[in-house]
mmCIF file of C-alpha atoms in Angstrom:
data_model
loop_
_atom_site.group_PDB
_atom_site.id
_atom_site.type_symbol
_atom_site.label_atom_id
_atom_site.label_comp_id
_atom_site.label_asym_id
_atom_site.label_seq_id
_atom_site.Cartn_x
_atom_site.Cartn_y
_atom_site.Cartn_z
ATOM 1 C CA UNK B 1 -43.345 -57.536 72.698
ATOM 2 C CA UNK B 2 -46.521 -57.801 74.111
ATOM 3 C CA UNK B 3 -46.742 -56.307 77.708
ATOM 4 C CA UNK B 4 -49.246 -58.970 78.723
ATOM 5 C CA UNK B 5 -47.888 -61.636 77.455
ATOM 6 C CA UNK B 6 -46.245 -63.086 80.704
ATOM 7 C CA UNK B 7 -49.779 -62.916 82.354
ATOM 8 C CA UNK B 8 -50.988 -66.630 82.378
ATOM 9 C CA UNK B 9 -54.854 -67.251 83.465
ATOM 10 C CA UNK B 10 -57.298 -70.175 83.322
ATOM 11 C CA UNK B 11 -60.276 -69.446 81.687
ATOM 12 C CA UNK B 12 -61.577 -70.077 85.160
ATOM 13 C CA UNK B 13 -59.371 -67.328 87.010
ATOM 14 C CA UNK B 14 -60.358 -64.780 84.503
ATOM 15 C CA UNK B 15 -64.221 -65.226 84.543
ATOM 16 C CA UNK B 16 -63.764 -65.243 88.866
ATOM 17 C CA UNK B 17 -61.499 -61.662 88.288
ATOM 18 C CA UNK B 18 -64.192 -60.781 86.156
ATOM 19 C CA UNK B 19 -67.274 -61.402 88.632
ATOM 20 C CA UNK B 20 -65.682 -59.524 91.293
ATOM 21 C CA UNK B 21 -64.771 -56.577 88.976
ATOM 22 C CA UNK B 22 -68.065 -56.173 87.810
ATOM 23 C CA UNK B 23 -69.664 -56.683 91.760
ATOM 24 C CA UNK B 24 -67.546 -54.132 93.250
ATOM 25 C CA UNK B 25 -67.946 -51.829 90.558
ATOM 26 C CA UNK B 26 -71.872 -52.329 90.512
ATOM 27 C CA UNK B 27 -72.881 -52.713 94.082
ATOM 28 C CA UNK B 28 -72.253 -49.873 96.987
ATOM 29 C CA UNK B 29 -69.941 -50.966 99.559
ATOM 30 C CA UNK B 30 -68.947 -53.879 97.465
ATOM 31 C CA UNK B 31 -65.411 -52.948 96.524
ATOM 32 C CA UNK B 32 -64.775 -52.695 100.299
ATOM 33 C CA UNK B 33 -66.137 -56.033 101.557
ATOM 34 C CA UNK B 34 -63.750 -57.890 98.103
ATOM 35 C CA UNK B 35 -61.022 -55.678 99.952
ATOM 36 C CA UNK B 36 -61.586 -57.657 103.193
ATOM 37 C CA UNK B 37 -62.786 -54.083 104.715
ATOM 38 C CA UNK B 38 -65.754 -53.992 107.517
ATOM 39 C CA UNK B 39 -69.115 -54.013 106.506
ATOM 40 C CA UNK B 40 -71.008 -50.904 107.175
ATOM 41 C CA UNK B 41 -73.435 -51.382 109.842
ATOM 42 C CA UNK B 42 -76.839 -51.210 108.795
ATOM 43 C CA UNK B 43 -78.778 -47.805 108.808
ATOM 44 C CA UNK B 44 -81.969 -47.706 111.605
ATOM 45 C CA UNK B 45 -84.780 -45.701 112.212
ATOM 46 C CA UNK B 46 -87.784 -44.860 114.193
ATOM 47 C CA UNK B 47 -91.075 -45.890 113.531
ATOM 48 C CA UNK B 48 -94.340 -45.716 115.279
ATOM 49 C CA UNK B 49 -97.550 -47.372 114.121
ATOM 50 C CA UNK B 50 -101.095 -48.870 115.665
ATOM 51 C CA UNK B 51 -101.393 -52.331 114.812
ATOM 52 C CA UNK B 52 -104.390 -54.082 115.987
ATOM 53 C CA UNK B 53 -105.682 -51.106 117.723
ATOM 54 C CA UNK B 54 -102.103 -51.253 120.334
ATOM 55 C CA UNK B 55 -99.216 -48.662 119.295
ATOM 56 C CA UNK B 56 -95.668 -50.212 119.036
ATOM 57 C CA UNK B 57 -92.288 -47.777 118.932
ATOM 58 C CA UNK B 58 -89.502 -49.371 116.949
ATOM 59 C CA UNK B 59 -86.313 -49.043 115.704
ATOM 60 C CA UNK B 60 -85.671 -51.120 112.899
ATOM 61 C CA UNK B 61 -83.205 -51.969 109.768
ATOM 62 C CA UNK B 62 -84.509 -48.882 107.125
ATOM 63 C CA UNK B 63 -84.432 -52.403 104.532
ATOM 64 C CA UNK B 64 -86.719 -54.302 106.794
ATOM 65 C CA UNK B 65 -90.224 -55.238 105.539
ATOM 66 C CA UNK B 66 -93.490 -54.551 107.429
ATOM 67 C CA UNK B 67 -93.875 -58.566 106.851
ATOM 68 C CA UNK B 68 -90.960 -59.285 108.754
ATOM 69 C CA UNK B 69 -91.677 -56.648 111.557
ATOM 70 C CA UNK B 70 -95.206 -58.349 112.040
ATOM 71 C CA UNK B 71 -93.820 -61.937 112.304
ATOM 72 C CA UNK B 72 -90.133 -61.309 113.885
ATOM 73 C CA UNK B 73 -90.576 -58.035 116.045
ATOM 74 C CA UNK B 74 -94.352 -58.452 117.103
ATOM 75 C CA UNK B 75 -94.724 -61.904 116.841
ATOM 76 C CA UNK B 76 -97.639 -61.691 115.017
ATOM 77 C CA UNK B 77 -96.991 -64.906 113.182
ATOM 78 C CA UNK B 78 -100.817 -64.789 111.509
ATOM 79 C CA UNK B 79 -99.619 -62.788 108.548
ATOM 80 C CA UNK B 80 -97.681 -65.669 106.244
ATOM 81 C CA UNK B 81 -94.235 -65.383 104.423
ATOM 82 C CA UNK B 82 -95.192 -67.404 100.618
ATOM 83 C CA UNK B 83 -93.513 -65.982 97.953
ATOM 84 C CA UNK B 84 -91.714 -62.942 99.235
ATOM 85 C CA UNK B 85 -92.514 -61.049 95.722
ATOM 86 C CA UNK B 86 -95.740 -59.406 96.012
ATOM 87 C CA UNK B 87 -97.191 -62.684 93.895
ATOM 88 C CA UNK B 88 -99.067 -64.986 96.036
ATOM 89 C CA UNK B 89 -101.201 -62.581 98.547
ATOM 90 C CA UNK B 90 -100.453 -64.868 101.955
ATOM 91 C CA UNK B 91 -98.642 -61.723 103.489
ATOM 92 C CA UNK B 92 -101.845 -59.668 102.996
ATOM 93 C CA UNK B 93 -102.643 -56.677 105.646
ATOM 94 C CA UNK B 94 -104.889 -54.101 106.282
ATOM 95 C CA UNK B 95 -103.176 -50.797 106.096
ATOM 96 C CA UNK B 96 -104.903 -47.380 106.607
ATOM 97 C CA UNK B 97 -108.025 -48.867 105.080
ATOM 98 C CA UNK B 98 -106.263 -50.611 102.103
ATOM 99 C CA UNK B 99 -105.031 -53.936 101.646
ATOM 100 C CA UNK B 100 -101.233 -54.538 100.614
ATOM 101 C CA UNK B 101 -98.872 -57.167 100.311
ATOM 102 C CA UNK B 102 -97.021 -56.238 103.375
ATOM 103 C CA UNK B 103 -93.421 -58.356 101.729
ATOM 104 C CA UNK B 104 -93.108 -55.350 99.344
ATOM 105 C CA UNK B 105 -93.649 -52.920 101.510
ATOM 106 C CA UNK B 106 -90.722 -51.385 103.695
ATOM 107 C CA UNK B 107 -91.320 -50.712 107.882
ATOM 108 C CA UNK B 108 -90.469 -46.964 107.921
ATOM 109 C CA UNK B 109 -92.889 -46.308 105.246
ATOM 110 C CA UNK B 110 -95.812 -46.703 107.876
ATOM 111 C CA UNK B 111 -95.078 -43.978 110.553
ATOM 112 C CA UNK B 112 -98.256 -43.734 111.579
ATOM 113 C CA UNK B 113 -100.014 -45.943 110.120
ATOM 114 C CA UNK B 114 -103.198 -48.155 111.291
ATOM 115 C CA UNK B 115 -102.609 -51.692 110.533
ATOM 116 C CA UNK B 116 -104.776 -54.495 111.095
ATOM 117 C CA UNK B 117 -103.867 -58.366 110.501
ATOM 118 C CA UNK B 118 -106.232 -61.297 110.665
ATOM 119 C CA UNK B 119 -105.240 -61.266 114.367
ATOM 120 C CA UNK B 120 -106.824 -57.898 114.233
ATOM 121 C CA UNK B 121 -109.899 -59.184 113.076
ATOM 122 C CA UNK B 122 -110.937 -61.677 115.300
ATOM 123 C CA UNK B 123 -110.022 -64.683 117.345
ATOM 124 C CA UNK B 124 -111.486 -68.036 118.717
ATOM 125 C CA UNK B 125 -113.623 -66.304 121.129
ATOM 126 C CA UNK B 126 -115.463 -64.036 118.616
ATOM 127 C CA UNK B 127 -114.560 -64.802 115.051
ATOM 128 C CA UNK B 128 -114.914 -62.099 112.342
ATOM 129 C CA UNK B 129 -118.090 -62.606 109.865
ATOM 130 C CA UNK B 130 -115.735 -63.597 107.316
ATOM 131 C CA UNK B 131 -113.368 -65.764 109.547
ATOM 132 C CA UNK B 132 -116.795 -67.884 110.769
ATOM 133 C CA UNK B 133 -118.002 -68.132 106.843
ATOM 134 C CA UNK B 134 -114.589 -69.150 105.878
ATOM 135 C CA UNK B 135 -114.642 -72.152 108.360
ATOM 136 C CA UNK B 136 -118.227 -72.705 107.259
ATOM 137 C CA UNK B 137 -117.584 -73.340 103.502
ATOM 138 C CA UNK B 138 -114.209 -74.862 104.045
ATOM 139 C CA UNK B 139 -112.533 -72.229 102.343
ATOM 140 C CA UNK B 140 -109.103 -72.955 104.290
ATOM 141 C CA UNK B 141 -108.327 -76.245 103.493
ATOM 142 C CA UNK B 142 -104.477 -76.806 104.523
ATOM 143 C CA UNK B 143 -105.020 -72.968 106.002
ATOM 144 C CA UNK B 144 -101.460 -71.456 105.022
ATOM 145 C CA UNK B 145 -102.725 -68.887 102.614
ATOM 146 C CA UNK B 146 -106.369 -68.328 104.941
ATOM 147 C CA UNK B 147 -104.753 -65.011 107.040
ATOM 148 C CA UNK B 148 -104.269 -63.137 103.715
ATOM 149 C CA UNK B 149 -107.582 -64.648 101.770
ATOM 150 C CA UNK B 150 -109.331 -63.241 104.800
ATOM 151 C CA UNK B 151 -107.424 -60.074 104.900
ATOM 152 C CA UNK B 152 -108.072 -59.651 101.112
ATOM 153 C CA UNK B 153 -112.294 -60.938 101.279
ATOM 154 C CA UNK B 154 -112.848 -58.171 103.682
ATOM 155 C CA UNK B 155 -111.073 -55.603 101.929
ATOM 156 C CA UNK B 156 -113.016 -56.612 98.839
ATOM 157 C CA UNK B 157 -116.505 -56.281 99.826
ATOM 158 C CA UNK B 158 -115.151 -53.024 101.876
ATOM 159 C CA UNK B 159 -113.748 -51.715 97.897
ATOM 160 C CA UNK B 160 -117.170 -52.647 96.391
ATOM 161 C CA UNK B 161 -119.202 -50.686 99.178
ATOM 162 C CA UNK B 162 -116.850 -47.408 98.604
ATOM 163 C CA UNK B 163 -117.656 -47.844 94.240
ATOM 164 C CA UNK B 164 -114.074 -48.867 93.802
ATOM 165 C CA UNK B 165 -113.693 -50.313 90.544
ATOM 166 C CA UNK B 166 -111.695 -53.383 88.976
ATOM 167 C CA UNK B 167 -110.853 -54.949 85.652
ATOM 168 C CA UNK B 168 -113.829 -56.067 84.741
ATOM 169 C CA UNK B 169 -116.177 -53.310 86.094
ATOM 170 C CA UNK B 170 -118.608 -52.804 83.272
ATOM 171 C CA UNK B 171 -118.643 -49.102 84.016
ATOM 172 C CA UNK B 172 -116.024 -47.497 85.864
ATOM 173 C CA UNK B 173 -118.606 -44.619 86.615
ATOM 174 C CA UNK B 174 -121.296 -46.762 88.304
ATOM 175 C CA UNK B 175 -121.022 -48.621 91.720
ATOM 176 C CA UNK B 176 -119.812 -52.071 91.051
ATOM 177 C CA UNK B 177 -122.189 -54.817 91.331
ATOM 178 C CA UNK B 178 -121.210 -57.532 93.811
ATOM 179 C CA UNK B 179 -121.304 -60.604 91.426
ATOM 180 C CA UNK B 180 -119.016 -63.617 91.328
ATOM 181 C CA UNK B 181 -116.774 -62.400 88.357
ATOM 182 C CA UNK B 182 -116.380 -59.202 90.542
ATOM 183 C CA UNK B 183 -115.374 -60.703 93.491
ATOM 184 C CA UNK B 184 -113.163 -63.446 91.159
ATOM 185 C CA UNK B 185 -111.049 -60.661 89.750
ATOM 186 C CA UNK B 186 -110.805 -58.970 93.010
ATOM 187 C CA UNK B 187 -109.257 -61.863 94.323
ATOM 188 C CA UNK B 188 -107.009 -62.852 91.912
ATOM 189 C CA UNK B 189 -104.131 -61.790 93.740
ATOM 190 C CA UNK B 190 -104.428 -64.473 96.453
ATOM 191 C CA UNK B 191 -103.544 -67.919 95.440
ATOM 192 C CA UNK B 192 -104.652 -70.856 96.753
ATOM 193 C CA UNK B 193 -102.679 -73.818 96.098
ATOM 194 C CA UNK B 194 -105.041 -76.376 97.348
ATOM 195 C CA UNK B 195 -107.394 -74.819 94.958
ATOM 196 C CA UNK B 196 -110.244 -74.030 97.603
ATOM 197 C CA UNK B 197 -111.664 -71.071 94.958
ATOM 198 C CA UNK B 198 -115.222 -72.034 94.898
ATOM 199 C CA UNK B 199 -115.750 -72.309 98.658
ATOM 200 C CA UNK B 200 -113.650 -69.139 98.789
ATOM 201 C CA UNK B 201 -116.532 -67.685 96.810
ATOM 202 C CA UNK B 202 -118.983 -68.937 98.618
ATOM 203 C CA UNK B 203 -117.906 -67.969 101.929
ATOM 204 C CA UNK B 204 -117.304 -64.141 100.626
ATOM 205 C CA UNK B 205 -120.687 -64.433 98.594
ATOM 206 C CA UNK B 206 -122.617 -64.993 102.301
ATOM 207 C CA UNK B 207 -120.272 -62.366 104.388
ATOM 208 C CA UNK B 208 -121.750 -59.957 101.655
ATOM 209 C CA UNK B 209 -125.085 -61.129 101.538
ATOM 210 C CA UNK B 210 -125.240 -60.731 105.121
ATOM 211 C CA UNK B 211 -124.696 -56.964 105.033
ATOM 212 C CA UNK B 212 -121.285 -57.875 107.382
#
């Protein structure tokens, strides 16, 4: 005789036995939490970084992004939470020089570090070039994405002053020229949903032209 046979499951029962199977077998800690065990508490640690030219000492989750430290520990609220996948470019920063999409980038990786947001880069009183053109051209529109489309536009005409090149440099050798398919490609990684491209342009195109 079969030794099973006296086991009876739904088809239901055996997929759920399944699931959690598979989950505590997969995932670390898992098989304790199906078990009804504590969860581990989560693992800190020190960090130290300039943001906005003012140095803040933390101790924060090691999982926690530097998007989430800006908005939740520092209350710097500027920098925007869109897609939370590196895809849209509203959590842009300035970091060390650099632009990155601070949602896919982790806290403790920036010991350090000099960050600048767009409250970094000016405010009502005495608006950045950029900030002022942006306003001028309309290039905000409902304004959700504007922190990180500003954040990005300076960093681009900052990458095309040091020679860095993109896609559609013509010669990765020479210093890229600042034209409109340069600065197009260059900010491809910020999306605009109210589609406010063109003025975006246009407000980068005079920041440039300006020498700012």
């Amino acid at each position: 005789m079969n030794e099973f046979s006296d086991i009876k499951l739904s088809r239901r029962e055996l997929l759920i036995a399944g699931a959690i199977s598979v989950t505590a077998a997969g995932v670390p800690g898992a098989a304790g939490a199906v078990a009804g065990a504590p969860a581990a508490a989560p693992v800190t640690n020190k960090v130290a970084f300039q943001v906005n030219g003012k140095r803040h000492a933390l101790e924060v989750d090691t999982r926690t992004t530097l998007l989430d430290v800006l908005r939740e520990n520092l209350h710097l609220t500027g920098t925007k939470k869109g897609c939370d996948h590196g895809q849209c470019g509203a959590c842009t920063v300035i970091v060390d020089g650099r632009r990155i999409n601070s949602c896919l980038s982790l806290a403790v990786m920036h010991e350090g570090s000099d960050i600048t947001t767009i409250e970094g880069l000016g405010n009502k009183d005495k608006l950045h070039p950029m900030q002022a053109a942006f306003i001028k051209h309309d290039g905000y529109q409902c304004g959700y994405c504007t922190p990180g489309q500003i954040c990005s536009a300076v960093s681009v005409l900052s990458e095309i002053k040091q020679g860095i090149p993109s896609h559609v440099s013509a010669d990765l050798m020479a210093r890229p020229l600042l034209s409109a398919e340069e600065i197009r490609e260059r900010m491809s990684g910020n999306i605009c949903r109210c589609g406010a491209y063109s003025n975006i342009l246009d407000a980068i195109t005079e920041v440039a032209g300006s020498g700012a």
